[in-house]
Coordinates of C-alpha atoms and ligand atoms in Angstrom, one line a residue:
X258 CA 6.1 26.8 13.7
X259 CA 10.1 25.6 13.6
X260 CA 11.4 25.5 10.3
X261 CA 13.8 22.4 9.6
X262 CA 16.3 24.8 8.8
X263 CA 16.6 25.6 12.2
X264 CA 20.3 23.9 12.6
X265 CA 21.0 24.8 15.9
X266 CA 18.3 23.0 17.7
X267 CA 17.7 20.4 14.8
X268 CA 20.4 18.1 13.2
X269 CA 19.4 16.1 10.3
X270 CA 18.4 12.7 10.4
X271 CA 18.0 13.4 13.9
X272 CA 14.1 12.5 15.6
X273 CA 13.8 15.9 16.3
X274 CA 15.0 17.2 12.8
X275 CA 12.4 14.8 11.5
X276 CA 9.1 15.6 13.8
X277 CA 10.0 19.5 13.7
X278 CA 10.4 19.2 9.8
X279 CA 7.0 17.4 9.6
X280 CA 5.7 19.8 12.9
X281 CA 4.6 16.5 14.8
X282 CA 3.3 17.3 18.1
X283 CA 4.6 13.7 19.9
X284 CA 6.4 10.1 19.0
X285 CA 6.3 7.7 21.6
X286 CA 8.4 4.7 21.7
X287 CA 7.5 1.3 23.7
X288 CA 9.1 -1.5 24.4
X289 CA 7.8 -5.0 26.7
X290 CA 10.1 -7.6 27.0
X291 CA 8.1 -10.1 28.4
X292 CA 5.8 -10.1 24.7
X293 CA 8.5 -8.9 22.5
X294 CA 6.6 -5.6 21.7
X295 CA 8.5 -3.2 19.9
X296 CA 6.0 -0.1 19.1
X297 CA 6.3 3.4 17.8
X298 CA 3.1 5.8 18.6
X299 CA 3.1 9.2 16.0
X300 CA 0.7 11.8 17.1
X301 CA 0.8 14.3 14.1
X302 CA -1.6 17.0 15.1
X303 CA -4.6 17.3 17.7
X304 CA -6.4 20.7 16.7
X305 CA -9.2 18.7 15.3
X306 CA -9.9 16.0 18.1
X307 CA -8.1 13.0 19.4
X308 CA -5.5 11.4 17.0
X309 CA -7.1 8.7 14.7
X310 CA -5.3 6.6 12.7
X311 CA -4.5 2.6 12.3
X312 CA -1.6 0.4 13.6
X313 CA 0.9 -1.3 11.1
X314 CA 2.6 -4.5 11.7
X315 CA 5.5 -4.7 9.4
X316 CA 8.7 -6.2 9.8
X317 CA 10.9 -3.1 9.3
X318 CA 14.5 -3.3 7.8
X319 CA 15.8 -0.8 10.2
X320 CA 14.4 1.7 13.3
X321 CA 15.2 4.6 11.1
X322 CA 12.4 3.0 8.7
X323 CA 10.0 2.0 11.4
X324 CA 10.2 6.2 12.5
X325 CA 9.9 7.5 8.7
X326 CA 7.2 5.3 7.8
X327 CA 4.9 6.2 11.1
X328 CA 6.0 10.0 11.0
X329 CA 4.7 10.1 7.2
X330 CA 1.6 8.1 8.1
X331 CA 0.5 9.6 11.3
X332 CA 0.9 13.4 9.2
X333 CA -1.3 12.3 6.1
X334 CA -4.0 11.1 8.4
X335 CA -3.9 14.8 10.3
X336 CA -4.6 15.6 6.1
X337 CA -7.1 13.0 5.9
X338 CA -9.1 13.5 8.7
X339 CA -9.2 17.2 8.0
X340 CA -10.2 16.9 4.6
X341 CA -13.1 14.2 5.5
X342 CA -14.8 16.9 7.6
X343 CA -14.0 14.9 10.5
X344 CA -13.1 16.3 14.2
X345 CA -10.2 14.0 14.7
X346 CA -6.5 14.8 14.4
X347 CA -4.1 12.8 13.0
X348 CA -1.9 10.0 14.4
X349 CA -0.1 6.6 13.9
X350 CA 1.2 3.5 15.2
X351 CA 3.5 0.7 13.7
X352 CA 4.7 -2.2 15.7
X353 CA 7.9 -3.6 14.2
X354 CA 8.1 -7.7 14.0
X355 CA 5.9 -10.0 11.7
X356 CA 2.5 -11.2 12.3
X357 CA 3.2 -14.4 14.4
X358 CA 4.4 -12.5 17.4
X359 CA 0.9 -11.3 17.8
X360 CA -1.1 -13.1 21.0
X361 CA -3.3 -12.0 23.4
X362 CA -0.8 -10.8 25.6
X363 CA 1.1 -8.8 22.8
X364 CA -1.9 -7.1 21.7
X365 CA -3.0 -6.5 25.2
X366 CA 0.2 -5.0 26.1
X367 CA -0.2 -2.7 23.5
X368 CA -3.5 -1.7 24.4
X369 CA -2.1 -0.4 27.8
X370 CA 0.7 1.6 25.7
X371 CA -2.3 3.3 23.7
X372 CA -4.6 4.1 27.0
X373 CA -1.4 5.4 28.5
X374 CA -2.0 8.5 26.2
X375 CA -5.1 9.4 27.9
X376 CA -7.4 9.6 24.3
X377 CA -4.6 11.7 22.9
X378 CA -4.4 8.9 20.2
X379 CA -7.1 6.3 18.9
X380 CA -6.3 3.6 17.3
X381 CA -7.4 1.0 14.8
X382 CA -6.9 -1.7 11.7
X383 CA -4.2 -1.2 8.9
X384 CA -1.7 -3.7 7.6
X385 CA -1.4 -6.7 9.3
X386 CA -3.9 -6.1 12.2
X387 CA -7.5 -7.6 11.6
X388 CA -10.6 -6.4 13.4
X389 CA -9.8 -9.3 16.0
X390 CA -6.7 -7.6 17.4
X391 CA -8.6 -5.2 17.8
X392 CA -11.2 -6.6 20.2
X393 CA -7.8 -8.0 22.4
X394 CA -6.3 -3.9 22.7
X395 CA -10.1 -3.0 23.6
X396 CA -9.7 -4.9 26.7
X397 CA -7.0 -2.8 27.7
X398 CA -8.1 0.7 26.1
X399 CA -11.3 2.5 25.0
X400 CA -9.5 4.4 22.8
X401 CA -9.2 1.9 20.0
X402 CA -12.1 1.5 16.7
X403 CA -13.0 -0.9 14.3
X404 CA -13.9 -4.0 16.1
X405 CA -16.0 -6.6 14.3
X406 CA -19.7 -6.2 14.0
X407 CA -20.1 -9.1 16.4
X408 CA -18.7 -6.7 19.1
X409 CA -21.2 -4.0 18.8
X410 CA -18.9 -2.5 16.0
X411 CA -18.7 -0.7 12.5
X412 CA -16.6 -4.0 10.8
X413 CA -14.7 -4.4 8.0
X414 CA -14.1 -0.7 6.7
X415 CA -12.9 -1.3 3.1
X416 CA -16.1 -1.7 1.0
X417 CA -16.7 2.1 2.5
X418 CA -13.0 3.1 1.5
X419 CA -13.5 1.7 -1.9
X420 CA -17.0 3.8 -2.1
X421 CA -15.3 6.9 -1.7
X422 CA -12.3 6.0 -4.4
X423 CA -15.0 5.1 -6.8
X424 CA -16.4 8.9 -6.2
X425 CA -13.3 10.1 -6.5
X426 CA -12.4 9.0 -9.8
X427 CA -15.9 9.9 -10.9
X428 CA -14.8 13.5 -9.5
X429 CA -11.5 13.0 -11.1
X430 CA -13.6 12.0 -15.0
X431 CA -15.6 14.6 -14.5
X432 CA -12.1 16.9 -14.5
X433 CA -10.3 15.4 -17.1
X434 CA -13.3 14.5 -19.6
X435 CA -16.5 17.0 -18.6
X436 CA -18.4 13.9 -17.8
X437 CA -18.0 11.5 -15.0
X438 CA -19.4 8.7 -16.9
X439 CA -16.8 6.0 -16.8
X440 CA -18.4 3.5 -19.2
X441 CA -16.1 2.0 -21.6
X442 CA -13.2 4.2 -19.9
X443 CA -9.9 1.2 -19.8
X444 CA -9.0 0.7 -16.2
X445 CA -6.2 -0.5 -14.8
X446 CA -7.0 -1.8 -10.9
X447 CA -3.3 -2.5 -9.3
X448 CA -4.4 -4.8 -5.9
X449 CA -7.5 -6.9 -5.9
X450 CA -8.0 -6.8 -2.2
X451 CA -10.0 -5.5 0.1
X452 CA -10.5 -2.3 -1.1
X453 CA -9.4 -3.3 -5.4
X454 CA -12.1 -5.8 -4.7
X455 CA -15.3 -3.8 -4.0
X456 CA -13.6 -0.6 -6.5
X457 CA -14.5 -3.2 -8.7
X458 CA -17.8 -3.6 -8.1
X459 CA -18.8 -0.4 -8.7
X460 CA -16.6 -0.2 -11.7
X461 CA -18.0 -3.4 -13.7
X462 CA -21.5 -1.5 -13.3
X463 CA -20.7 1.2 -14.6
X464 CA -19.4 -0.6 -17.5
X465 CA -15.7 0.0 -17.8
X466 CA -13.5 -1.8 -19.8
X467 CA -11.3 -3.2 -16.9
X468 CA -7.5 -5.0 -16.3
X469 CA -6.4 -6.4 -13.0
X470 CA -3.4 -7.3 -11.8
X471 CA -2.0 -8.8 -8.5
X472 CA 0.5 -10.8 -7.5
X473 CA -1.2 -13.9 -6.1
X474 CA -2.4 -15.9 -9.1
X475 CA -5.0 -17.1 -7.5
X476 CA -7.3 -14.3 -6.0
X477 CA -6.6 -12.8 -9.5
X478 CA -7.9 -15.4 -11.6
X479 CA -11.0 -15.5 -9.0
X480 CA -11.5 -11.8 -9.6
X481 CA -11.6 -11.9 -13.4
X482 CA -13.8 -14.8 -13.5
X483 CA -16.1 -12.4 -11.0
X484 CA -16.1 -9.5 -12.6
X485 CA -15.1 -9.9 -16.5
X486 CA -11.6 -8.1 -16.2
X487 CA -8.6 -8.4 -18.4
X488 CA -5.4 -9.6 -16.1
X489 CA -2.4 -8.2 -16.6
X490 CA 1.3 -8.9 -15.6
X491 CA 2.1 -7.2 -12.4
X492 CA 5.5 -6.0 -14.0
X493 CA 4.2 -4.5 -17.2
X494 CA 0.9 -2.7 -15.9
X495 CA 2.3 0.4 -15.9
X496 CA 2.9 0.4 -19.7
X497 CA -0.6 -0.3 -20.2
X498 CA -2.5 1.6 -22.9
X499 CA -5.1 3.0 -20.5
X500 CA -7.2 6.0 -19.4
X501 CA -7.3 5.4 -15.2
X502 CA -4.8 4.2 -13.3
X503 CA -5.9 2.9 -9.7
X504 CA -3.6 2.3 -7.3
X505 CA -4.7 -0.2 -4.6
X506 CA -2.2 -2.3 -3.5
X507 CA 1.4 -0.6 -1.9
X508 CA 2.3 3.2 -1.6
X509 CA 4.9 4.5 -3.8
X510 CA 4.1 3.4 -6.7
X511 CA 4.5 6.5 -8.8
X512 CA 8.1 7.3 -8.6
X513 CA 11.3 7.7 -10.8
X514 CA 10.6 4.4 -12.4
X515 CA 7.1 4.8 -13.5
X516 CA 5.4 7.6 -14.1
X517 CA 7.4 8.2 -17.5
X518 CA 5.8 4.7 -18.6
X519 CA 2.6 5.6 -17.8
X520 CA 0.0 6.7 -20.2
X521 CA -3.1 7.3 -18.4
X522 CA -4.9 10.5 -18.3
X523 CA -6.1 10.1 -14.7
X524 CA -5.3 8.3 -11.5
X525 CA -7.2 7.6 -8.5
X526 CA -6.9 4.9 -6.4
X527 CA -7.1 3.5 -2.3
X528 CA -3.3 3.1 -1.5
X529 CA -2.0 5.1 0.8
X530 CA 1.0 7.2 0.1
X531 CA 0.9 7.0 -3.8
X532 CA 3.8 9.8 -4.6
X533 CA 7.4 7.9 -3.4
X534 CA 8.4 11.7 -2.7
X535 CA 5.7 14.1 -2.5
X536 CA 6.9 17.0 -4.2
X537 CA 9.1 15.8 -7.2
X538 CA 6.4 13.0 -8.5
X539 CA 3.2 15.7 -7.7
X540 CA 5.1 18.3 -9.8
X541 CA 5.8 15.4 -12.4
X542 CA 2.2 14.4 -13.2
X543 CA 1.3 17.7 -13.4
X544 CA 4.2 18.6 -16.2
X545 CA 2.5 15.4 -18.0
X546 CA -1.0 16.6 -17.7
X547 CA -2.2 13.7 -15.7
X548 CA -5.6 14.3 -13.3
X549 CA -4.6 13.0 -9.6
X550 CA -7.0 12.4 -7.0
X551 CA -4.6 12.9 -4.1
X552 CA -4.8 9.1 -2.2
X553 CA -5.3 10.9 1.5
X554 CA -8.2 12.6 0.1
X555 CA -10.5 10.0 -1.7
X556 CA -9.4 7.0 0.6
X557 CA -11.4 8.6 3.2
X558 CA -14.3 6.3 3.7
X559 CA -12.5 4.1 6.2
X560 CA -12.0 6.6 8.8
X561 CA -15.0 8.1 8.1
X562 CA -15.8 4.7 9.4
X563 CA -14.4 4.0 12.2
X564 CA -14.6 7.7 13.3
X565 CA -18.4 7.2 13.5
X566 CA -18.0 3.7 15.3
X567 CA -15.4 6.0 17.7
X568 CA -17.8 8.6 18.2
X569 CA -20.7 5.7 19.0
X570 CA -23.4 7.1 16.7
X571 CA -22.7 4.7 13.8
X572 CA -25.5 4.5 11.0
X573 CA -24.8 3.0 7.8
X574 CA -26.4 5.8 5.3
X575 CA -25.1 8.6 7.3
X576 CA -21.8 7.2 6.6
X577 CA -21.7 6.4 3.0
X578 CA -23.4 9.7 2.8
X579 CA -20.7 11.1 4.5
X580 CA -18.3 9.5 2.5
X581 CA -20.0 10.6 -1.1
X582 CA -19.2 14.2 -0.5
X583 CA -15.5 13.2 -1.6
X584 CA -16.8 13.8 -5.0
X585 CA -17.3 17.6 -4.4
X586 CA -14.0 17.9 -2.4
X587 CA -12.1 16.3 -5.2
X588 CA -13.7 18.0 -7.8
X589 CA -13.4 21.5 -5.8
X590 CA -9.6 20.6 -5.1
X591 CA -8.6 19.7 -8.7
X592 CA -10.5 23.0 -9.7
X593 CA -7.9 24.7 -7.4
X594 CA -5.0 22.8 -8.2
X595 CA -5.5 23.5 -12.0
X596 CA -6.4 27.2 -11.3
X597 CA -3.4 28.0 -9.3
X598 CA -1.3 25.6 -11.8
X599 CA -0.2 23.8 -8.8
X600 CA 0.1 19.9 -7.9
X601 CA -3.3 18.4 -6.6
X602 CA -1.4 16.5 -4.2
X603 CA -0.5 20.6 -2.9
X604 CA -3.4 21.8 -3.4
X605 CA -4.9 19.4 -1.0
X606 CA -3.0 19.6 1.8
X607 CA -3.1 23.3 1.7
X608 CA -7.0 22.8 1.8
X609 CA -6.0 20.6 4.9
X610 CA -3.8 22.7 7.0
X611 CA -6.6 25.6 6.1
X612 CA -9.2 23.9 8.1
X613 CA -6.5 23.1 11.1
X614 CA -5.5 26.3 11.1
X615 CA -8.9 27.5 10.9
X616 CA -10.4 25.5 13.3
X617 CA -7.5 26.2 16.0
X618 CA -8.4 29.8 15.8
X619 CA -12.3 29.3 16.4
X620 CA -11.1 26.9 19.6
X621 CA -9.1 29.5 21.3
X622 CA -12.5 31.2 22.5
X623 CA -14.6 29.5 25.2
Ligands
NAD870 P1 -5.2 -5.9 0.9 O1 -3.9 -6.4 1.6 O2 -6.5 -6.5 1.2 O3 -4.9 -5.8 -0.6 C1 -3.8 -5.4 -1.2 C2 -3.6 -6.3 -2.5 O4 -2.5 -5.9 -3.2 C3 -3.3 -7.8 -2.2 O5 -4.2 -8.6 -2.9 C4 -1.9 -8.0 -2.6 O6 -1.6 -9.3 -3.0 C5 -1.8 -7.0 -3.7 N1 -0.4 -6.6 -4.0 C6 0.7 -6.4 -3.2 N2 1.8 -6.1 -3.9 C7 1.4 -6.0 -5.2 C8 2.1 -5.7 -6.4 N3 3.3 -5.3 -6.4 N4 1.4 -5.7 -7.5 C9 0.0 -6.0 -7.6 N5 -0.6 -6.3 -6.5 C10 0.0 -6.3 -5.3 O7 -5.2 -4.3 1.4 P2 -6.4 -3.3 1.3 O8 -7.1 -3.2 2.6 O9 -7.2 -3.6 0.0 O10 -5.7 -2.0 1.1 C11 -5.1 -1.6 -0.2 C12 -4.4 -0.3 0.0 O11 -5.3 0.7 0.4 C13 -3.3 -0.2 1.0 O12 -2.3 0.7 0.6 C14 -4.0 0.4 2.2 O13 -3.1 1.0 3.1 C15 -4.9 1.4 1.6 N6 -6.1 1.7 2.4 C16 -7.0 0.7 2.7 C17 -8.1 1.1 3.5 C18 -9.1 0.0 3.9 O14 -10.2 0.4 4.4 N7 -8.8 -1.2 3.7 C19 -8.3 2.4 3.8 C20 -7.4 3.4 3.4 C21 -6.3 3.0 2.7

């Protein structure tokens, strides 16, 4: 593997200073005048299986943004999948622009991109691209998941992906508190949307105390008069007296700025890319004694999802079944991390790579 030290084949800030630091296999760039398609395709790693992860449609600042953001995605979902037990390897796309440039013929055009790669990457939803996109890129590429129910698909994964956050702040109780009871436990849900929404769920039966916040009024107030919960200012949540933090609205969220206010003993929640830098905020919450579920590693249920809607042998119970084992893993994982005196955040991605690594080795026989 190249180090990023490597200077004389890698210059920083360069593409290939950034997919040799990260040891990405491939980044493909497309372009399509005709539809305005702007697309960059990360293909992380492909030990495991063909590389699955969702599209983004975000309008980026910059390019330079656009190529961070789907280098850093496509490499936690090589993580993810790992983790999840799941023969699939870990990959990436975001198409730069804003929602209303999507159309048939956009989508479509896309689709031919994505089959372009021969199954080397698989694609699906994520921000800004609904189930229905999907069924438009299917008509141009098999290799593409999560198309409605109506279509002979898996649907809407997010009450699975909350299923497996809820196990994993059971996993993460059962660290911090010897029990993983959360009844009465003060929750603070950050995002009640998809995936907030059905966390939820699970969380008013178990009989937490619970705060929401989000930052459209509306679906907030609609929440709490659902479900009981407090709400709370989206600006002052992280000050908070409260025992779990969940995170389930944008990445980042623990950074610089917050995690001195915050004084929860545990986090666990569904967004992606929690830690603003990976290293600095993991060491941080360990020095303040906080429990955290590592986001790649409990927001699993979705591609457990769709992998099993890929794969064509989609049952329900098999797949929340499936998705429950991310109790163990977290459980096992925060053992580690506290045993070695390490970041959890570390200790799962080591667990990751160990299974790639492991699994590479047991393919190079016939
Ligand atoms: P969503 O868009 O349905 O919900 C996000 C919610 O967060 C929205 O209600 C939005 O208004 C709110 N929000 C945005 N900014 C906020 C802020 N500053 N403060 C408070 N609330 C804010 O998305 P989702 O599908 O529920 O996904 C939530 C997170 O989980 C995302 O980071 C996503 O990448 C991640 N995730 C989702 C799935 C899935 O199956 N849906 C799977 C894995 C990871």
């Amino acid at each position: 593997m190249l180090e990023i030290n490597e200077t004389r084949i890698v210059q920083e800030g360069s593409i290939f200073g950034q997919i040799t630091s990260m040891d990405h296999e491939q980044l493909v760039i497309c372009q399509d005048q005709a539809t305005g398609l702007k697309a960059l395709i990360a293909i992380h790693n492909t030990v495991l299986g063909p590389a699955l992860g969702g599209t983004r449609l975000w309008n980026y600042a910059n390019e330079q943004e656009a190529v961070r953001d789907v280098l850093r995605l496509s490499r936690g979902m090589s993580f993810k999948n790992a983790l999840a037990g799941l023969n699939l390897g870990g990959g990436k796309a975001v198409i730069i622009g804003t929602p209303s440039l999507k159309n048939e013929a956009f989508l479509r055009r896309f689709g031919r991109f994505i089959e372009s790669l021969g199954g080397r990457y698989v694609t699906a939803e994520d921000v800004n691209m609904k189930t229905s996109d999907m069924e438009y890129i299917a008509m141009e590429t098999r290799y593409v998941t999560g198309l409605p129910k109506n279509k002979g698909g898996a649907g809407d994964p997010s009450p699975v992906t909350a299923y497996g956050v809820y196990m994993g702040m059971k996993a993460a109780a059962k660290k911090a508190y010897g029990s993983d009871s959360l009844a009465g436990k003060k929750i603070a849900v950050q995002g009640v949307g998809q995936v907030g929404k059905y966390l939820l769920q699970y969380l008013v039966k178990e009989e937490a105390n619970l705060m929401i916040t989000d930052i459209f009024e509306d679906k907030l107030q609609e929440v709490a008069k659902e479900t009981g919960a407090t709400v709370v200012d989206s600006h002052v949540i992280y000050d908070m007296e409260m025992d779990i933090y969940a995170p389930c609205a944008l990445g980042a969220t623990l950074n610089d700025q917050t995690i001195d206010r915050l004084k929860c003993s545990i986090i666990a929640g569904g967004a992606n890319n929690q830690l603003e830098d990976e290293i600095k905020h993991g060491q941080l919450l360990l020095e303040k004694g906080i429990v955290y579920a590592p986001d790649f590693l409990i927001n699993a249920g979705g591609v457990i999802n769709v992998g099993a809607e890929f794969y064509g042998d989609y049952q329900e119970e098999t797949v929340y079944a499936e998705t429950e084992k991310i109790y163990d893993t977290c459980l096992s994982i925060l053992n580690a991390a506290a045993q070695q005196q390490i970041p959890a955040q570390q200790a799962a991605i080591a667990a990751a790579k160990s299974r790639i690594e492991s699994m590479g080795k047991v393919k190079l026989s016939y």
